[in-house]
Backbone as JSON Lines, residues from 0, in Angstrom:
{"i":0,"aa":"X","n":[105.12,112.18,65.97],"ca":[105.07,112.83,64.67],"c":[105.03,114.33,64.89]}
{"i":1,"aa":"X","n":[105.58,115.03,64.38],"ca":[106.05,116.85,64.21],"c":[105.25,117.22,63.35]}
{"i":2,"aa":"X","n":[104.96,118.42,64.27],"ca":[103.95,119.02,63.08],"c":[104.11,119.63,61.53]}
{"i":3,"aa":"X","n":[105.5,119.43,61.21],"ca":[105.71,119.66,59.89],"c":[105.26,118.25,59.14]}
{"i":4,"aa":"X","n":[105.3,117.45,59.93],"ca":[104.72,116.03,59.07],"c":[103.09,116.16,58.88]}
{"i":5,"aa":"X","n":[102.49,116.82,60.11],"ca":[101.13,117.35,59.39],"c":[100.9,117.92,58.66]}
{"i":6,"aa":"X","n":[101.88,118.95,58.0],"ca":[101.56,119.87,56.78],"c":[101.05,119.0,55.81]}
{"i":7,"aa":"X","n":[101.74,117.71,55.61],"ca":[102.03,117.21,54.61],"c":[100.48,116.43,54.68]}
{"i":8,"aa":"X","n":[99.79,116.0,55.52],"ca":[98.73,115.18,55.09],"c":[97.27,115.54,54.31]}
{"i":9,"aa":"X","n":[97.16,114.79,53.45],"ca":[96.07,115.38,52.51],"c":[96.7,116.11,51.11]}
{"i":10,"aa":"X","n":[97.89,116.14,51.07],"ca":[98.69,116.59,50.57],"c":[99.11,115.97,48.9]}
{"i":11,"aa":"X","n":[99.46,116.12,47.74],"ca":[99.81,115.15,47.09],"c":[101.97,115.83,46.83]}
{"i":12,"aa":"X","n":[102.61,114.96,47.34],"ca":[104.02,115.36,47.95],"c":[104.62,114.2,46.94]}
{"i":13,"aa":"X","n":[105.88,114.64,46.11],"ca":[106.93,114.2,45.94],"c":[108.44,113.78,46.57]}
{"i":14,"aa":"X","n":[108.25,112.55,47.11],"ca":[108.84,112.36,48.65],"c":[110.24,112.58,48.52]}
{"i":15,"aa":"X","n":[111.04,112.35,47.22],"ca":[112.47,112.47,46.64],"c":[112.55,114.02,46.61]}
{"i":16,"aa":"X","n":[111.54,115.17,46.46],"ca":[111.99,116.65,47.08],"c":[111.71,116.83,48.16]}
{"i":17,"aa":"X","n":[111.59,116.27,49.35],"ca":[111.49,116.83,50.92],"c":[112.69,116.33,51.34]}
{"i":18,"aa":"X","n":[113.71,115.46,51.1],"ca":[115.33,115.92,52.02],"c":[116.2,116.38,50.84]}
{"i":19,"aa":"X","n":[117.0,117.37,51.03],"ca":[118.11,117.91,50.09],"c":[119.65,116.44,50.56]}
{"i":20,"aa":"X","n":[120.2,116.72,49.55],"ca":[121.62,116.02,49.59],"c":[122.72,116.8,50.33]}
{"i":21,"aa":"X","n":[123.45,116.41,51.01],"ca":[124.31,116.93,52.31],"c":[125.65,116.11,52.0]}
{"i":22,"aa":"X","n":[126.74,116.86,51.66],"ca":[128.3,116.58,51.45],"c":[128.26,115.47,52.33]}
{"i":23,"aa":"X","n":[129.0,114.47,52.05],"ca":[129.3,113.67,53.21],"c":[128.58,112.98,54.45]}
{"i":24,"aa":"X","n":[127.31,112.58,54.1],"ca":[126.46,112.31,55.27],"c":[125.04,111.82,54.46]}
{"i":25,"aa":"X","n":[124.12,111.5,55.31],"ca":[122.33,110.98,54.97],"c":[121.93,112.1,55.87]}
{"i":26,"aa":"X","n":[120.88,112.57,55.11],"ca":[119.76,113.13,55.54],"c":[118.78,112.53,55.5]}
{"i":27,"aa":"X","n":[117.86,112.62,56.6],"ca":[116.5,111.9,56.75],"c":[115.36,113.04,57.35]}
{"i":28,"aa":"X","n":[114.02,112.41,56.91],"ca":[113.32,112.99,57.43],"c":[111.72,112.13,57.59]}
{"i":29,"aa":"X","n":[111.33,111.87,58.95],"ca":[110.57,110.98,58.83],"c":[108.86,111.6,58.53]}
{"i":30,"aa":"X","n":[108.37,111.12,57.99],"ca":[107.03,111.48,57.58],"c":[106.05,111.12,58.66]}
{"i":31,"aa":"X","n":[105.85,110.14,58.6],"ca":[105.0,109.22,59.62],"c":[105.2,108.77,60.36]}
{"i":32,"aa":"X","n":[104.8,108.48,61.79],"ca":[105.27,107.93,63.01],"c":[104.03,107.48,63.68]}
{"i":33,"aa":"X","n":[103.81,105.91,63.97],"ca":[102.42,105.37,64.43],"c":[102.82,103.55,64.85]}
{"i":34,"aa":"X","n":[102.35,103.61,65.88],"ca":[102.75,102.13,66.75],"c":[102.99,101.19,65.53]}
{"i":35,"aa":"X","n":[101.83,101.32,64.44],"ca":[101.9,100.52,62.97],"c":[103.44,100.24,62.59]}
{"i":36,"aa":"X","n":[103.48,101.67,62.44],"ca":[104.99,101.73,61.38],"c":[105.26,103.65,61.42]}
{"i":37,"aa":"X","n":[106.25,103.35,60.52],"ca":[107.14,104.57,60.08],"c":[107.51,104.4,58.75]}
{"i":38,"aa":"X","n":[107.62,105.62,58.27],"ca":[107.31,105.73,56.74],"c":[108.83,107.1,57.18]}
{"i":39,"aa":"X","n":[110.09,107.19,56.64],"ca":[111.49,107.9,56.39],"c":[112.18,108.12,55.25]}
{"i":40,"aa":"X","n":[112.33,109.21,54.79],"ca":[112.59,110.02,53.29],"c":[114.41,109.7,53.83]}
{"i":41,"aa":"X","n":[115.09,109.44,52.98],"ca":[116.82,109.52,53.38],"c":[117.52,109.7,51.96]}
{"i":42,"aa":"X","n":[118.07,110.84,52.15],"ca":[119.37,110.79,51.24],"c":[120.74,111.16,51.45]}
{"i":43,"aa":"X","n":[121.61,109.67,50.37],"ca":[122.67,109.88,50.83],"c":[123.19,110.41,49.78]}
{"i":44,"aa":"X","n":[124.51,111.19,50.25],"ca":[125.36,111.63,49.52],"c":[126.05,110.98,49.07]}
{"i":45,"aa":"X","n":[127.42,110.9,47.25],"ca":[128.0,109.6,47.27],"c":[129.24,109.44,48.03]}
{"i":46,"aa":"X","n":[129.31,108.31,48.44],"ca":[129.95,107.61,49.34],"c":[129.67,107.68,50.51]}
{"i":47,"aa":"X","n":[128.59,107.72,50.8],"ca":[127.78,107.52,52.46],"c":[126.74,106.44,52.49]}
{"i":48,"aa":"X","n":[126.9,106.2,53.35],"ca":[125.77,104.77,53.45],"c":[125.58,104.57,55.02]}
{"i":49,"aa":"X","n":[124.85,103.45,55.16],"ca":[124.52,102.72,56.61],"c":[125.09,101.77,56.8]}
{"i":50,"aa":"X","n":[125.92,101.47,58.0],"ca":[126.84,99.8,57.98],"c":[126.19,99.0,58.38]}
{"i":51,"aa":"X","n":[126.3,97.74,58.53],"ca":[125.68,97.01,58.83],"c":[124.46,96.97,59.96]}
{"i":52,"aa":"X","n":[123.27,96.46,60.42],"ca":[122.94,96.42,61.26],"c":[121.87,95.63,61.37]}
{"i":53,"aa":"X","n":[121.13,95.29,62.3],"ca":[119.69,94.76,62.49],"c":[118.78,95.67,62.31]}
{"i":54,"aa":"X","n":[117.18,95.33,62.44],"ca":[116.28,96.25,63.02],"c":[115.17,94.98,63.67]}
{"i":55,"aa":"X","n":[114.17,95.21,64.55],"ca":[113.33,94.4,64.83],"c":[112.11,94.23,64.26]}
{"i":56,"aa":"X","n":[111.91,94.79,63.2],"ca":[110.87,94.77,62.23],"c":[111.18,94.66,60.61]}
{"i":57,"aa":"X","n":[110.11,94.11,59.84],"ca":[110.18,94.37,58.47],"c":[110.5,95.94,58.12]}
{"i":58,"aa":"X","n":[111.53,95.82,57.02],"ca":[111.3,97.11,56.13],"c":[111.31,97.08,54.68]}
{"i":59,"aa":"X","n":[110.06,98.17,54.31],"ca":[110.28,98.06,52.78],"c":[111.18,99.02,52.14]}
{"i":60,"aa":"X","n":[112.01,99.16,51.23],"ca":[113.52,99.95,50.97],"c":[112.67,99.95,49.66]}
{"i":61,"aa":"X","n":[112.23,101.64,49.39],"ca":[112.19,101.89,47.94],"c":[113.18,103.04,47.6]}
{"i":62,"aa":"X","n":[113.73,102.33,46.42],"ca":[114.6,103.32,45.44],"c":[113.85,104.98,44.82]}
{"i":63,"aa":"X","n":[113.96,105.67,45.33],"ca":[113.33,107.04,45.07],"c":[114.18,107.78,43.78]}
{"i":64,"aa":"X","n":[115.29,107.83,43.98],"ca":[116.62,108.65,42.58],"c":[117.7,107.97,42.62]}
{"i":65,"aa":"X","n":[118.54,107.49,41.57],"ca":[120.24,107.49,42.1],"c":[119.94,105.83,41.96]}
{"i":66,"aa":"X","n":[120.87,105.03,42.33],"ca":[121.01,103.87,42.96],"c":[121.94,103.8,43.62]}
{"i":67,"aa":"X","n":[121.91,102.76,44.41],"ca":[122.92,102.32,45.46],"c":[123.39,100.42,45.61]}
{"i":68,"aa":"X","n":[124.1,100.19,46.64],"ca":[124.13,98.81,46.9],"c":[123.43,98.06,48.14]}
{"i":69,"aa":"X","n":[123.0,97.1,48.58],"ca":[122.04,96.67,49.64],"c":[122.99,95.76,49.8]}
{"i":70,"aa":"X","n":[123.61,95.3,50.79],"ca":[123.66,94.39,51.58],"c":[122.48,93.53,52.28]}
{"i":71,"aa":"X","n":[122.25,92.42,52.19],"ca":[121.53,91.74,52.93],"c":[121.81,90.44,53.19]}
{"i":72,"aa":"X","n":[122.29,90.0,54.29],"ca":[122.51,88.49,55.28],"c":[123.62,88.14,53.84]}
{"i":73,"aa":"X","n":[124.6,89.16,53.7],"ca":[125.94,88.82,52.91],"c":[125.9,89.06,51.29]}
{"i":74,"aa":"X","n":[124.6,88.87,50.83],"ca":[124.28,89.32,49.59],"c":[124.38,90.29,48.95]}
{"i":75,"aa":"X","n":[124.73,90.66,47.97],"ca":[124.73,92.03,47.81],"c":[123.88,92.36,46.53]}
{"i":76,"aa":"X","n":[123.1,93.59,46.7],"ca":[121.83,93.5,45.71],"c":[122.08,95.15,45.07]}
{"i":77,"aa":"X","n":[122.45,95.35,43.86],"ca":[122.46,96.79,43.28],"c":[120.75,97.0,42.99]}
{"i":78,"aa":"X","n":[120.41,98.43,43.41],"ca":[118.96,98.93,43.51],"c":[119.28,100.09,42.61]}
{"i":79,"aa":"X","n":[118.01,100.38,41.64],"ca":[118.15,101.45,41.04],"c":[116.64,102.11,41.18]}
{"i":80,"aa":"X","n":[116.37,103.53,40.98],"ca":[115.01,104.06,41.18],"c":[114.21,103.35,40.22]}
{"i":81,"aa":"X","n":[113.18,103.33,41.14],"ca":[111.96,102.19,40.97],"c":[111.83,100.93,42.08]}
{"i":82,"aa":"X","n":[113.04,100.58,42.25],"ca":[113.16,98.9,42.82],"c":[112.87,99.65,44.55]}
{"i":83,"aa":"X","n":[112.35,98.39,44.79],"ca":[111.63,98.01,45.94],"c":[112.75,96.52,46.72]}
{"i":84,"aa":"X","n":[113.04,96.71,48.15],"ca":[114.1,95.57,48.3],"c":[113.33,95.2,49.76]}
{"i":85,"aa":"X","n":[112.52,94.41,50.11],"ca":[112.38,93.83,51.83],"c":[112.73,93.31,52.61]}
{"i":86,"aa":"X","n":[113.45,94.23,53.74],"ca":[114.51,93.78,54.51],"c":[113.73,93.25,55.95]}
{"i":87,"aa":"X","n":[114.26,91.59,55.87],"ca":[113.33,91.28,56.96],"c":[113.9,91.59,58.41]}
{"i":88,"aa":"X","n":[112.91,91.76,59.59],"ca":[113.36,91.98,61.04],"c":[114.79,90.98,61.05]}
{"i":89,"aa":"X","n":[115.74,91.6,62.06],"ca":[116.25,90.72,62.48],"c":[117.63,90.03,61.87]}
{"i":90,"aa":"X","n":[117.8,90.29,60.45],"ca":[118.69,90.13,59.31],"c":[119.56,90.93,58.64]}
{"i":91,"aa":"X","n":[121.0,90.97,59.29],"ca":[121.95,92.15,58.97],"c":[121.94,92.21,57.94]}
{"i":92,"aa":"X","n":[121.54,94.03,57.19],"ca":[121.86,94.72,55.9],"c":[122.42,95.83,56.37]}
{"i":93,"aa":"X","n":[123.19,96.5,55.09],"ca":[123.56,97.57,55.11],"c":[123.54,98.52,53.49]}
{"i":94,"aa":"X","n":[123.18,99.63,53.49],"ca":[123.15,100.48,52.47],"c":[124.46,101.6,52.28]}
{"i":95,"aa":"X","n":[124.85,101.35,51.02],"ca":[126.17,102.11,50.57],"c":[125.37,102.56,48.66]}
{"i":96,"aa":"X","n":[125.89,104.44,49.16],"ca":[125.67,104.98,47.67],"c":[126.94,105.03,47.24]}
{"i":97,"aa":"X","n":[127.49,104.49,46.02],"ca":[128.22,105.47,45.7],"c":[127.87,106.44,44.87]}
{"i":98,"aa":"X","n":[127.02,107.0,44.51],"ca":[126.55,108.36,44.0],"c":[125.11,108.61,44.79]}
{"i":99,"aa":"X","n":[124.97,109.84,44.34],"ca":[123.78,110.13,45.29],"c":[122.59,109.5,45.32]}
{"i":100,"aa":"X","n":[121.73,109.41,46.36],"ca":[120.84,108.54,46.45],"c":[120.23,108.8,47.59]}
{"i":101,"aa":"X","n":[118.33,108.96,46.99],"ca":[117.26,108.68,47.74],"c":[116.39,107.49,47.92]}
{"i":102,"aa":"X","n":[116.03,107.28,49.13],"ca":[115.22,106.37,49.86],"c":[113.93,106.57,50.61]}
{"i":103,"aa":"X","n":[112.63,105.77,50.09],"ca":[111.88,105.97,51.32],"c":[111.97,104.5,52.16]}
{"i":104,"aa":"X","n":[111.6,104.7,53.07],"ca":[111.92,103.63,54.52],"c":[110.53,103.17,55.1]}
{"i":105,"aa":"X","n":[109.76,102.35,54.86],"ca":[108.79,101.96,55.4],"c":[108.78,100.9,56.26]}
{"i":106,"aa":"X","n":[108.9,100.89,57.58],"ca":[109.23,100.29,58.81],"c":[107.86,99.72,59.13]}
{"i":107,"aa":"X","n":[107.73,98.61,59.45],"ca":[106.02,97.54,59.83],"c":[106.07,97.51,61.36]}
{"i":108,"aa":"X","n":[105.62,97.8,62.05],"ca":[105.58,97.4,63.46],"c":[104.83,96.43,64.12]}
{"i":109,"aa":"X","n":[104.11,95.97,63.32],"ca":[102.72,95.62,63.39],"c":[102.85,94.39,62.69]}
């Protein structure tokens, strides 16, 4: 964890203003980092996303601004701010905006 992620503790932070939107690409920025888990701010620009992939842990996918589409094990799930989506270890998803769109990323390690 970086010490700009310490600024933030104790803090009361609006997690959808700590990454700006970037032409063509995701920006991320991770908050928290601990054997537990990881807690990652991401926004994409529209028409950027993540392709498919695994991870080896649970994650919780909350909708922060914008919506997007979720892929999960072939499904496809439209998310709009508010919604919450849990992507289990191990089970190919992938995230596509087509308009802009923030995410926080809460990764379980534990």
């Amino acid at each position: 964890m970086g010490e700009d992620s310490l600024d933030l503790k104790g803090k009361i932070i609006r997690p959808a203003d700590l990454v700006n939107y970037q032409d063509g690409s995701v920006v991320s920025r991770m908050l928290t980092y601990t054997p537990q888990g990881t807690i990652t701010i991401f926004a994409f620009a529209a028409g950027s996303g993540l392709s498919e992939h695994t991870a080896p842990f649970d994650a919780v996918l909350q909708v922060l601004e914008g919506n997007a589409e979720v892929s999960l094990a072939g499904k496809n799930f439209d998310v709009v701010s508010g919604d919450m989506i849990i992507l289990p270890a191990n089970i190919p998803h992938a995230v596509h905006a087509s308009i802009s769109f923030k995410m926080m990323l809460t990764m379980i390690h534990a």
